[in-house]
N, CA, C and O atoms as CSV, one atom per row, in Angstrom:
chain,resi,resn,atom,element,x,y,z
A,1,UNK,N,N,-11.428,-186.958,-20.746
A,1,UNK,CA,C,-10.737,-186.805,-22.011
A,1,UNK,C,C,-9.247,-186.683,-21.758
A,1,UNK,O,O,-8.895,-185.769,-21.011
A,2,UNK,N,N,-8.276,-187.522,-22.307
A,2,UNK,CA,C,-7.347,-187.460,-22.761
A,2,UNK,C,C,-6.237,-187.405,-23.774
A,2,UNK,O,O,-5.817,-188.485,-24.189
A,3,UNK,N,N,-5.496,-185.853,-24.407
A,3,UNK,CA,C,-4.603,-185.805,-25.081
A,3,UNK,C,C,-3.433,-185.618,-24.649
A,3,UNK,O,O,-3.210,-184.590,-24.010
A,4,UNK,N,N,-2.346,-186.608,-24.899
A,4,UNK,CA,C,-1.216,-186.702,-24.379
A,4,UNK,C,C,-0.320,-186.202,-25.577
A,4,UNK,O,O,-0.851,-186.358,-26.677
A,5,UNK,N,N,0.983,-185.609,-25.581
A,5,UNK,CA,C,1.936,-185.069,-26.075
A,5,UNK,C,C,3.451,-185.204,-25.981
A,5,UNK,O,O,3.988,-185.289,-24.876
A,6,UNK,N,N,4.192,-185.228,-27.173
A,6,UNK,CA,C,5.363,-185.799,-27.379
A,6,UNK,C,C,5.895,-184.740,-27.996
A,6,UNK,O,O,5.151,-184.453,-28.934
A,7,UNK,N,N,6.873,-183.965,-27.936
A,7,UNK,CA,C,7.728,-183.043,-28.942
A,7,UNK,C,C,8.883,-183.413,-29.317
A,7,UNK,O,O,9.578,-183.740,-28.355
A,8,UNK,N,N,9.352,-183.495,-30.235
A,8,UNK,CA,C,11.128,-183.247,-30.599
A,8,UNK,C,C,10.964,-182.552,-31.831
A,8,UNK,O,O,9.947,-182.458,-32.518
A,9,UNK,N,N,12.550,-181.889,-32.092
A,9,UNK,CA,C,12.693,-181.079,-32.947
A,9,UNK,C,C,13.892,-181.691,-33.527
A,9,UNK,O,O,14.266,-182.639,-32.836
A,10,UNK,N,N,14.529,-181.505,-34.424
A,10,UNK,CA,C,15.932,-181.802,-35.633
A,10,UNK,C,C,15.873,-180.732,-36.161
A,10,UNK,O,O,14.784,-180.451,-36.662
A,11,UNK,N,N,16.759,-179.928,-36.244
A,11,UNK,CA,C,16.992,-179.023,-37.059
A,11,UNK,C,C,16.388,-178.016,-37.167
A,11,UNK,O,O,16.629,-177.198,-36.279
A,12,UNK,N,N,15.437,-177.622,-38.165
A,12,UNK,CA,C,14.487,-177.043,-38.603
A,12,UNK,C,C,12.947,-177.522,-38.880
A,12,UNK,O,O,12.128,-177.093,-39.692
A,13,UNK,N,N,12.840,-178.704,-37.785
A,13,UNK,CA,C,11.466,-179.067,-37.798
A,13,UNK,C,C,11.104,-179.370,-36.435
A,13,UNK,O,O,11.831,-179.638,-35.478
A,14,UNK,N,N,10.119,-179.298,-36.500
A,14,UNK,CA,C,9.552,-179.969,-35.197
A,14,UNK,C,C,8.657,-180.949,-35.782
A,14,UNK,O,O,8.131,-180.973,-36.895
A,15,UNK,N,N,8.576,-181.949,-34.561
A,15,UNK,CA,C,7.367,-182.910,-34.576
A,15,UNK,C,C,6.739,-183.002,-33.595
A,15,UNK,O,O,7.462,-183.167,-32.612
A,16,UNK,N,N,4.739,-182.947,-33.185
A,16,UNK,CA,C,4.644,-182.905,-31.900
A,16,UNK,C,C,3.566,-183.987,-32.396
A,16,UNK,O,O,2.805,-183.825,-33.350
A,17,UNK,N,N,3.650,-185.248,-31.481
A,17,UNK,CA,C,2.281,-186.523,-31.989
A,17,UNK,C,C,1.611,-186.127,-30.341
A,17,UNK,O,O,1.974,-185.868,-29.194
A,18,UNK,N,N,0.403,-186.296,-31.176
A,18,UNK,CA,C,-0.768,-185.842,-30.155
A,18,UNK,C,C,-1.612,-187.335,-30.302
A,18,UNK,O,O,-2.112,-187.698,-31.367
A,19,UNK,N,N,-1.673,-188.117,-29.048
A,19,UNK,CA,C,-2.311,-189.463,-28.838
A,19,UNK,C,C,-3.697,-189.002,-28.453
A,19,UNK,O,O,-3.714,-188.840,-27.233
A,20,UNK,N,N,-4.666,-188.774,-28.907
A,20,UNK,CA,C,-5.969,-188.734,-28.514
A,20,UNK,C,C,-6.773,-190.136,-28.135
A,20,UNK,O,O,-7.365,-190.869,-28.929
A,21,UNK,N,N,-6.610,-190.329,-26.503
A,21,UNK,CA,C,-6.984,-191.785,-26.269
A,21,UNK,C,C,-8.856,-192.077,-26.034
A,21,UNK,O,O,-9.362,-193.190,-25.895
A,22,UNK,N,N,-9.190,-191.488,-26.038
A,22,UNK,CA,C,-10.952,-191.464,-26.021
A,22,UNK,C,C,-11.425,-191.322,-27.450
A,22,UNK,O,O,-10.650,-190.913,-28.315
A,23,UNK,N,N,-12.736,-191.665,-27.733
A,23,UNK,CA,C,-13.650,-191.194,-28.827
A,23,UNK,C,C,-14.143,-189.672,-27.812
A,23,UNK,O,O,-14.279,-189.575,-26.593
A,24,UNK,N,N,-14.308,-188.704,-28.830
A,24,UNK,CA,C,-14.158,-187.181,-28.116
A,24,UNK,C,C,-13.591,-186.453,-27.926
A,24,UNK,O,O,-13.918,-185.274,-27.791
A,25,UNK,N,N,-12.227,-187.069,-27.829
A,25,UNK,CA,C,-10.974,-186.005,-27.079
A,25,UNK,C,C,-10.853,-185.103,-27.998
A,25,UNK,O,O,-11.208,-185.224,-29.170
A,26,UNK,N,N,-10.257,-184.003,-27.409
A,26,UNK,CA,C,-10.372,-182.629,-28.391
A,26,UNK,C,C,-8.862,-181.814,-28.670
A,26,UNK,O,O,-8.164,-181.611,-27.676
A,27,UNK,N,N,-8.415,-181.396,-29.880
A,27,UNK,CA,C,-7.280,-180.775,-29.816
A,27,UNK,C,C,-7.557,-179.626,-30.014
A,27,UNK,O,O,-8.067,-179.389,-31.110
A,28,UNK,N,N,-7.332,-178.422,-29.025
A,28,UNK,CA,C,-8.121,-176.898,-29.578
A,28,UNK,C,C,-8.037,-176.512,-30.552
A,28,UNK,O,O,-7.574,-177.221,-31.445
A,29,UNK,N,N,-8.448,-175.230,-30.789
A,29,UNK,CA,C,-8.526,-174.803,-32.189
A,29,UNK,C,C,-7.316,-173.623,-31.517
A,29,UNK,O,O,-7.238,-173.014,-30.451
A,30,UNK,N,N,-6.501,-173.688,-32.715
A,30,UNK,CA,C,-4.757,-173.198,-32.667
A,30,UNK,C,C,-4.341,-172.650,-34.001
A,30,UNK,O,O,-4.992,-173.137,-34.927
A,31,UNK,N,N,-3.388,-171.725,-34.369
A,31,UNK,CA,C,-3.099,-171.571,-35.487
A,31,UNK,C,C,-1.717,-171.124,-35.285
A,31,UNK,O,O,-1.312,-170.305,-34.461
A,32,UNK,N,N,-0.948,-171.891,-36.302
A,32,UNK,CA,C,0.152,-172.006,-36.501
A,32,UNK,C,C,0.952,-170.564,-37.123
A,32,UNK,O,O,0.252,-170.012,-37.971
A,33,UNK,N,N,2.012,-170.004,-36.909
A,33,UNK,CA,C,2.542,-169.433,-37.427
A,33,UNK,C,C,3.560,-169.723,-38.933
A,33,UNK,O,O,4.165,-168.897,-39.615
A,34,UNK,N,N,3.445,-171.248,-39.096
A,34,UNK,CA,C,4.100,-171.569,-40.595
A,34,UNK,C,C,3.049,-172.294,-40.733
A,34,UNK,O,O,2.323,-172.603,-39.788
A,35,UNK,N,N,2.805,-172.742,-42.283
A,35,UNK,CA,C,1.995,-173.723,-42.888
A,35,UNK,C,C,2.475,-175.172,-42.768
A,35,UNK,O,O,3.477,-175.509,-43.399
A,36,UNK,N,N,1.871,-175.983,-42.055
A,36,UNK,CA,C,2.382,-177.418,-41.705
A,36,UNK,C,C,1.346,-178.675,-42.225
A,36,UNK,O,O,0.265,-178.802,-42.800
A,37,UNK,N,N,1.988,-179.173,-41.867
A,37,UNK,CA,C,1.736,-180.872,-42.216
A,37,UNK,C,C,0.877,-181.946,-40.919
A,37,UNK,O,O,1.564,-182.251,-39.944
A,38,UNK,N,N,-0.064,-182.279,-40.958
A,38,UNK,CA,C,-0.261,-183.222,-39.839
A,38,UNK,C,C,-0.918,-184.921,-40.775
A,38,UNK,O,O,-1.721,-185.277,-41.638
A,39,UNK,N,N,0.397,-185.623,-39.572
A,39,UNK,CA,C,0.285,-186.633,-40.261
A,39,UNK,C,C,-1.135,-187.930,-39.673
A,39,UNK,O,O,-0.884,-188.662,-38.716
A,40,UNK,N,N,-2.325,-188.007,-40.296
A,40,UNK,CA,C,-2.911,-188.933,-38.598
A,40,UNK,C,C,-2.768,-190.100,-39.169
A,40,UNK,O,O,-3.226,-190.310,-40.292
A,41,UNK,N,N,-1.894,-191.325,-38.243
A,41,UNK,CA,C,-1.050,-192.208,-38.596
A,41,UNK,C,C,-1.920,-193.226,-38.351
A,41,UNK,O,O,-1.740,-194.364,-38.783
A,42,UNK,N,N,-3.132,-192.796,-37.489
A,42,UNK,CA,C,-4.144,-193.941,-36.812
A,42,UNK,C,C,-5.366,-193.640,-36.170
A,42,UNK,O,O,-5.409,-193.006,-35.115
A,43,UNK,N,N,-6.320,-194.050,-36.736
A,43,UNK,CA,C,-7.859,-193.430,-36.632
A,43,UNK,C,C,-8.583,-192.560,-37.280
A,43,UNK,O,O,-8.280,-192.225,-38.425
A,44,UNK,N,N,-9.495,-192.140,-36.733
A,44,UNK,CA,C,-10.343,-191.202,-37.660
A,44,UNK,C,C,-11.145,-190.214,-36.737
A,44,UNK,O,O,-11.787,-190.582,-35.753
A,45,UNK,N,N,-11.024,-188.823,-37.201
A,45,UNK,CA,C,-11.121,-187.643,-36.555
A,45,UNK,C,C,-12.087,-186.282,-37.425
A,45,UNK,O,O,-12.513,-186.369,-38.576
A,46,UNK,N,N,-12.196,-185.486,-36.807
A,46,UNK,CA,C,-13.058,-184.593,-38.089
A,46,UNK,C,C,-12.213,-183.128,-37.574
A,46,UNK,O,O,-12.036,-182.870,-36.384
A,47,UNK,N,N,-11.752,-182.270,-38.677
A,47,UNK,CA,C,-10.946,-181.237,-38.298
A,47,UNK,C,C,-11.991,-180.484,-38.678
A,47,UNK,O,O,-12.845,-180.797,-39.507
A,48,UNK,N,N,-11.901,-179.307,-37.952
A,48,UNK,CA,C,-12.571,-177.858,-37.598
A,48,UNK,C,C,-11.944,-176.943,-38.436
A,48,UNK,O,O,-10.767,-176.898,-38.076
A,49,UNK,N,N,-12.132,-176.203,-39.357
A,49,UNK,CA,C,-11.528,-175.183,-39.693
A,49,UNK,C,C,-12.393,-173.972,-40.390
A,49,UNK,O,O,-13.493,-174.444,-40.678
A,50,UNK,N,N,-12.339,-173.035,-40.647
A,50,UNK,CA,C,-12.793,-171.652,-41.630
A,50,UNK,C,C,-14.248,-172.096,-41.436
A,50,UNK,O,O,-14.899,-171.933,-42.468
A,51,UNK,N,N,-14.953,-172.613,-40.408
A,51,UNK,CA,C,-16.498,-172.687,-40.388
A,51,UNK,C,C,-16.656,-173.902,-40.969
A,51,UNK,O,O,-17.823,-174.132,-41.284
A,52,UNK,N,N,-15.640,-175.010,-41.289
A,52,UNK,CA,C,-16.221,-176.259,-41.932
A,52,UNK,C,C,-15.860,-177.548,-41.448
A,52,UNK,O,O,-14.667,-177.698,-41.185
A,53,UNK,N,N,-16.603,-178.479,-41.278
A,53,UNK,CA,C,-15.889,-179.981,-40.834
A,53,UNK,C,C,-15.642,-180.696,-41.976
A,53,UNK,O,O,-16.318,-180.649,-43.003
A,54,UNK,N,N,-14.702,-181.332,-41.790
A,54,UNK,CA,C,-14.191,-182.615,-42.370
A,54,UNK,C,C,-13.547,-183.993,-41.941
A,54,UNK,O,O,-12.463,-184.236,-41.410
A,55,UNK,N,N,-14.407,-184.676,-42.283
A,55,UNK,CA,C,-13.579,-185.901,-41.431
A,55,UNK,C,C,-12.201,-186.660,-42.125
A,55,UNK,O,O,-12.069,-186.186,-43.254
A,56,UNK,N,N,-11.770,-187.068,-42.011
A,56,UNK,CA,C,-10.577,-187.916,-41.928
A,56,UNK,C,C,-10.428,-188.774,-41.479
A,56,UNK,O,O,-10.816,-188.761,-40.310
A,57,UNK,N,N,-9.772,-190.186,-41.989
A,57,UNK,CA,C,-9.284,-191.697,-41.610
A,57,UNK,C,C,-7.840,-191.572,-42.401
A,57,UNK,O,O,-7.586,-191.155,-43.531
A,58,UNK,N,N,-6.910,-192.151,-41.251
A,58,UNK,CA,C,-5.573,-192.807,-41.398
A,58,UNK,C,C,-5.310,-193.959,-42.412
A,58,UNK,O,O,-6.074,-194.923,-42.445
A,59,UNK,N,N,-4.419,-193.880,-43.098
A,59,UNK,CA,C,-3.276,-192.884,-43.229
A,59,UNK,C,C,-3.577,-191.635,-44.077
A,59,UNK,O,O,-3.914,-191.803,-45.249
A,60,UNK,N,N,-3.481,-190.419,-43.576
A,60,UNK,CA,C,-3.826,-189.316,-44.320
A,60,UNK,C,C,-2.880,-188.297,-43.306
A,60,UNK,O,O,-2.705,-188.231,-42.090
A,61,UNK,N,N,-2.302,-187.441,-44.662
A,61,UNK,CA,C,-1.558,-186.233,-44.648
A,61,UNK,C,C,-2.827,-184.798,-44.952
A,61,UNK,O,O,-3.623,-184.602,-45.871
A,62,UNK,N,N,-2.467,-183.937,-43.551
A,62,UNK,CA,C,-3.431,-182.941,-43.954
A,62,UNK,C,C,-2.209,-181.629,-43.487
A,62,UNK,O,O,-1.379,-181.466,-42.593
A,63,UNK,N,N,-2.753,-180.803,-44.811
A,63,UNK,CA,C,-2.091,-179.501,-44.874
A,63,UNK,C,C,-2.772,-178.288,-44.830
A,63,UNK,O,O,-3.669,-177.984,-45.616
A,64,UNK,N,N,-2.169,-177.275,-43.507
A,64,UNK,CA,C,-3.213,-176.824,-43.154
A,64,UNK,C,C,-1.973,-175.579,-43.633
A,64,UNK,O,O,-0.765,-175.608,-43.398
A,65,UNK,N,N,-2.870,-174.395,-44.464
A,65,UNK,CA,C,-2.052,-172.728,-44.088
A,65,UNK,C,C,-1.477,-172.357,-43.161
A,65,UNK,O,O,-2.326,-172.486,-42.279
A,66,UNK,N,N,-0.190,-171.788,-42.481
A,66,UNK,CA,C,-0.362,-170.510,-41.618
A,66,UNK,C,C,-1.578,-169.748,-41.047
A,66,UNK,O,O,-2.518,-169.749,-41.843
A,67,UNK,N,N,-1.781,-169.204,-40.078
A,67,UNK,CA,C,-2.789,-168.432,-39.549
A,67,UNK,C,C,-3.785,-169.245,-39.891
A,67,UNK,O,O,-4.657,-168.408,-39.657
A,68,UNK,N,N,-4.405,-170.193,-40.257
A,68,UNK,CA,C,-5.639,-170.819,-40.038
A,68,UNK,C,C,-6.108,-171.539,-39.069
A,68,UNK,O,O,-5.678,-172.683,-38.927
A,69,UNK,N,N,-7.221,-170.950,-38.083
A,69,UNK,CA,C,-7.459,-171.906,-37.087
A,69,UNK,C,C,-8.161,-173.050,-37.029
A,69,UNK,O,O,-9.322,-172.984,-37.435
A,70,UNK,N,N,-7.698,-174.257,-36.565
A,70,UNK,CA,C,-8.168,-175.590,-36.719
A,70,UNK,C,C,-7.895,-176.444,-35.442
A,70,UNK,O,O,-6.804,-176.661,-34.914
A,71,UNK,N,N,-8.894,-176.796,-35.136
A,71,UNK,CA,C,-8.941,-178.446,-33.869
A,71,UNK,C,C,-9.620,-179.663,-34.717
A,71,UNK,O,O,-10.395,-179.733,-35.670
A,72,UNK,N,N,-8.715,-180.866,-33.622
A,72,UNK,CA,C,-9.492,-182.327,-34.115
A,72,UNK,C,C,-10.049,-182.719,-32.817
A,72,UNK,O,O,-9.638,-182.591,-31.664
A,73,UNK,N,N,-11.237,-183.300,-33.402
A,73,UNK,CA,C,-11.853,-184.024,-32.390
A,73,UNK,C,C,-11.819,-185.911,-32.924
A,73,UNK,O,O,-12.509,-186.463,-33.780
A,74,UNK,N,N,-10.960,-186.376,-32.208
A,74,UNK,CA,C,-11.163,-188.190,-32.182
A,74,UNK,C,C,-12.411,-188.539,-32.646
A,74,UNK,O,O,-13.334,-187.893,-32.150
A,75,UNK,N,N,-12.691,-189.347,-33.429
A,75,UNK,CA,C,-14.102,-189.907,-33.408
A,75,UNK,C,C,-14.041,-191.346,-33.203
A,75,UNK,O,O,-14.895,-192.054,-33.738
A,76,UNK,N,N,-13.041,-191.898,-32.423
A,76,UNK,CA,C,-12.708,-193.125,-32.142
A,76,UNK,C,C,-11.839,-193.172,-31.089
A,76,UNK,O,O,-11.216,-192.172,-30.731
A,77,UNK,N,N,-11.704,-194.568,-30.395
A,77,UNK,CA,C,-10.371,-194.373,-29.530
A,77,UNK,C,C,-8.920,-194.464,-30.201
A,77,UNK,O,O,-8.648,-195.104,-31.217
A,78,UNK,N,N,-8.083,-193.726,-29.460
A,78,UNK,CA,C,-6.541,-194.394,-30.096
A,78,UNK,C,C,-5.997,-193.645,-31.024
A,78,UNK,O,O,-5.054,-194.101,-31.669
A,79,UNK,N,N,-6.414,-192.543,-31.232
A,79,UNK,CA,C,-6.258,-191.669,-32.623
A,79,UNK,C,C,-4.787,-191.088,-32.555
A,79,UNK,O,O,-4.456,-190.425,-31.572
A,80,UNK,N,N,-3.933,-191.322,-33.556
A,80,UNK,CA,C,-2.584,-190.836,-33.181
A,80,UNK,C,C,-2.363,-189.637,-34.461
A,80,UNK,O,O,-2.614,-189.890,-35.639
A,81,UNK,N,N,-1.804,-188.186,-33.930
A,81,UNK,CA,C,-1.677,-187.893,-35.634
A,81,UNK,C,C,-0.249,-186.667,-34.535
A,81,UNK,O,O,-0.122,-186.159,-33.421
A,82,UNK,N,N,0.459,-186.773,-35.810
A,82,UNK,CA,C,1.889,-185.708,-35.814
A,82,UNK,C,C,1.674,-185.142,-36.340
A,82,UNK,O,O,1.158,-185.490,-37.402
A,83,UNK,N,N,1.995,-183.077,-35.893
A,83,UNK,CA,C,1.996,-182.037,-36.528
A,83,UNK,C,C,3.503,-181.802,-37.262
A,83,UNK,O,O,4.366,-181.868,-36.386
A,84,UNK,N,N,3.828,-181.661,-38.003
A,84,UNK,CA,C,4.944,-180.969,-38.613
A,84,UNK,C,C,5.141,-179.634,-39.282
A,84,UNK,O,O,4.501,-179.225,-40.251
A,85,UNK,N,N,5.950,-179.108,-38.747
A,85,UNK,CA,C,6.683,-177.978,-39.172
A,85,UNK,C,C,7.726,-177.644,-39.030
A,85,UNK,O,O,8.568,-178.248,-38.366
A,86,UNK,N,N,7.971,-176.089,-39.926
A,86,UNK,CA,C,9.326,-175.565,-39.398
A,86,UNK,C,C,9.229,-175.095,-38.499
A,86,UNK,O,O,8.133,-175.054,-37.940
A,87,UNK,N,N,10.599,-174.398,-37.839
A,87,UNK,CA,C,10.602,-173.633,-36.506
A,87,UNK,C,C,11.315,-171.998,-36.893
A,87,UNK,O,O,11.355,-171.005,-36.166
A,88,UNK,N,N,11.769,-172.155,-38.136
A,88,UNK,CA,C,12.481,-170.615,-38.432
A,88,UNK,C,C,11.773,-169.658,-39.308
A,88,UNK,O,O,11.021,-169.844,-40.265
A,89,UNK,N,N,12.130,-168.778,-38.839
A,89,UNK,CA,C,11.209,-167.794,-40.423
A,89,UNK,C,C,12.455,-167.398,-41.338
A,89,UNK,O,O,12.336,-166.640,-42.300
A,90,UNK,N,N,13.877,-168.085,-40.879
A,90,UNK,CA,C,14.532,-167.670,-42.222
A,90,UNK,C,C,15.528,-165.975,-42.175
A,90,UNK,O,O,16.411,-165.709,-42.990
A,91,UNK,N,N,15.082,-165.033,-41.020
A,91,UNK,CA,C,15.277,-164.043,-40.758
A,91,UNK,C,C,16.772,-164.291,-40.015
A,91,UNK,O,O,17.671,-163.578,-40.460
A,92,UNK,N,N,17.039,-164.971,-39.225
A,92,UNK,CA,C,17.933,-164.539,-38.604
A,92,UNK,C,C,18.334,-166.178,-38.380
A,92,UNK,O,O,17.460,-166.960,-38.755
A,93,UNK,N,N,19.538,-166.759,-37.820
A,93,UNK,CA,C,20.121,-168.543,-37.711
A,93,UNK,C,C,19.641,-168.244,-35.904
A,93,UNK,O,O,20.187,-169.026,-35.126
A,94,UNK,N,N,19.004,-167.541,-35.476
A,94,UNK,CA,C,18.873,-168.042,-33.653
A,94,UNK,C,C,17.915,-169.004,-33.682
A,94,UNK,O,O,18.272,-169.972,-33.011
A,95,UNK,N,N,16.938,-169.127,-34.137
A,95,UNK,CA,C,15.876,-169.833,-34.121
A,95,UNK,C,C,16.003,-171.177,-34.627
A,95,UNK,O,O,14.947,-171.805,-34.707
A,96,UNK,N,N,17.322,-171.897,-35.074
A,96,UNK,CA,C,17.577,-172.811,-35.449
A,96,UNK,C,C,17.978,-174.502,-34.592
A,96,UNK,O,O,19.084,-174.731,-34.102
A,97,UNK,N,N,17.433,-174.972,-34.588
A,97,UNK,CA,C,17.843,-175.873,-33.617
A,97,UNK,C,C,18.949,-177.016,-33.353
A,97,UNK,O,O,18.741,-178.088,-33.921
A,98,UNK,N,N,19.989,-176.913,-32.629
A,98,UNK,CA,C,20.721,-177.755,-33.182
A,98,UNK,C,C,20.522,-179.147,-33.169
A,98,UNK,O,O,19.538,-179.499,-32.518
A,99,UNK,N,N,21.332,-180.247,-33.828
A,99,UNK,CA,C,20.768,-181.370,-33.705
A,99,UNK,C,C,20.744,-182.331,-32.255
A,99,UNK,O,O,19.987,-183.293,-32.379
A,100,UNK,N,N,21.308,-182.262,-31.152
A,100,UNK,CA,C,21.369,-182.532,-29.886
A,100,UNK,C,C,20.283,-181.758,-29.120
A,100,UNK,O,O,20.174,-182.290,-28.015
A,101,UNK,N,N,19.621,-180.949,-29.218
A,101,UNK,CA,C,19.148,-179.962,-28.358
A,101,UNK,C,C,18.244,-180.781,-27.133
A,101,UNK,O,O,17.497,-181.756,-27.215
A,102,UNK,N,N,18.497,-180.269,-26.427
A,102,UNK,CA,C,17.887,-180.790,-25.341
A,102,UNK,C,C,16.502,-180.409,-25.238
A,102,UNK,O,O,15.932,-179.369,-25.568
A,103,UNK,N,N,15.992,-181.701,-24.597
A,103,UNK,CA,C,14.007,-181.355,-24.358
A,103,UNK,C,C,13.392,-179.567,-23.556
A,103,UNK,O,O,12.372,-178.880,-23.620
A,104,UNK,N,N,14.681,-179.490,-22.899
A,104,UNK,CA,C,14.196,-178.125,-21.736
A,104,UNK,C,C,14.908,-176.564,-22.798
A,104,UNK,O,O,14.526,-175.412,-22.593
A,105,UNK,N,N,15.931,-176.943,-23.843
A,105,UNK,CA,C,16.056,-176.205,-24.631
A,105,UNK,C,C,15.311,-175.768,-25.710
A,105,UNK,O,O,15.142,-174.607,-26.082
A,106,UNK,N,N,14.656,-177.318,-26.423
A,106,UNK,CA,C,13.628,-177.092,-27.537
A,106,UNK,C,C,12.341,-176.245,-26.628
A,106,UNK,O,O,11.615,-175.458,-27.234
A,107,UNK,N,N,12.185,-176.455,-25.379
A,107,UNK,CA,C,11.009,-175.896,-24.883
A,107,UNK,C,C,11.164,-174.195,-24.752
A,107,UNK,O,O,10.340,-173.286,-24.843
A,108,UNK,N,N,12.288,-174.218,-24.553
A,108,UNK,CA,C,13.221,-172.468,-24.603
A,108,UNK,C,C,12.590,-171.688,-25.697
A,108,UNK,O,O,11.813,-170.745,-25.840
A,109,UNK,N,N,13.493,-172.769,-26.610
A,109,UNK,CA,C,13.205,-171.776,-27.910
A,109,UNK,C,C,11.936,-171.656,-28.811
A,109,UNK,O,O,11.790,-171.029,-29.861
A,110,UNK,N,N,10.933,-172.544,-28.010
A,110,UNK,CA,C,9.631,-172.513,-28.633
A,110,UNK,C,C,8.730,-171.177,-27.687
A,110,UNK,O,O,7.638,-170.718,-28.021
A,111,UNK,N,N,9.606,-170.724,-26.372
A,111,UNK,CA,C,8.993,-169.754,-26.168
A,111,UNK,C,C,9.379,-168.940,-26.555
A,111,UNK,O,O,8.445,-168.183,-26.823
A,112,UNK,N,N,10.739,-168.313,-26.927
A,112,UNK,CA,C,11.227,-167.603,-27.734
A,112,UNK,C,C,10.860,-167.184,-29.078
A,112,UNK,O,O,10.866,-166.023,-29.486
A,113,UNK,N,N,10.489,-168.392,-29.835
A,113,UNK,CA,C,9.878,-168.112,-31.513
A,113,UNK,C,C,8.510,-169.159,-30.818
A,113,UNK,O,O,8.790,-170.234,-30.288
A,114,UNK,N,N,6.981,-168.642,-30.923
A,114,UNK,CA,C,6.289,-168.905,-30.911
A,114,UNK,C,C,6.126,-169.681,-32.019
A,114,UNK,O,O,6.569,-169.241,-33.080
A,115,UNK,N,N,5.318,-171.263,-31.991
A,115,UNK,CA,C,4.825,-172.009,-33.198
A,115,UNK,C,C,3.470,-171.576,-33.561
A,115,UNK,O,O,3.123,-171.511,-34.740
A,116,UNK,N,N,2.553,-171.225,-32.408
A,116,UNK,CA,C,1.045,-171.109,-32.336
A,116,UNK,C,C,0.953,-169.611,-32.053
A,116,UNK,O,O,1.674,-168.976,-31.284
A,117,UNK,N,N,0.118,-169.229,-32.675
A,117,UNK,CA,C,-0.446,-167.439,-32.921
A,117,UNK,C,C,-1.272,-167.668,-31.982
A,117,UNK,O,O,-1.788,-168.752,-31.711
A,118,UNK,N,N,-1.535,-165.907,-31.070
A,118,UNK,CA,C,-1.805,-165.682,-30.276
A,118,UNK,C,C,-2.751,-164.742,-30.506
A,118,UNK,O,O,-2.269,-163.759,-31.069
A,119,UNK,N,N,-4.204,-164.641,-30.233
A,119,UNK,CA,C,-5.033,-163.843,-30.579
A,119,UNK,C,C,-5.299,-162.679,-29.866
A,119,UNK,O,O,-6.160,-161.894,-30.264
């Protein structure tokens, strides 16, 4: 099984596309600290969440709460889908990203302000 990963951030978002290249491949079950957006741009997958499956085919926008935990599993090869969110809670301008930021910086400050809750 292979999921491969891409991040960049602008501003106040991030984008991370997760290429799920097998039928199978698995994205854990994770929960976000903001309520986001995942876009799956290509294929069809079934998301895990609150005890329930649902499948999904591209092009489809899925919006998942804060604190809700959810994984996809590919049900095809080739499955491409982007998570979106913010990166600030609004509290304070550190957490803000500037628009140049470098790949080893966005990785900084994602350890700094966690995206994914920690159980």
């Amino acid at each position: 099984m292979s999921v491969s990963t891409d991040i960049n951030i602008v501003d106040n978002v991030m984008v991370k596309m997760l290429h799920a290249e097998f039928t199978g491949d698995r994205i854990s079950g994770h929960a976000h600290t903001f309520d986001h957006i995942t876009l799956l741009a290509k294929g069809r997958v079934i998301m895990r969440a609150k005890g329930q499956e649902k499948e999904h085919v591209a092009p489809k926008l899925i919006v998942t709460p804060k604190g809700i935990v959810h994984e996809f599993e590919a049900l095809e090869p080739d499955c491409l889908l982007c998570c979106v969110h913010a990166i600030r809670d609004g509290d304070t301008d550190a957490d803000i990203a500037p628009p140049n930021i470098s790949e080893g910086e966005a990785r900084a400050l994602m350890r700094q302000f966690p995206l994914i809750q920690t159980t």
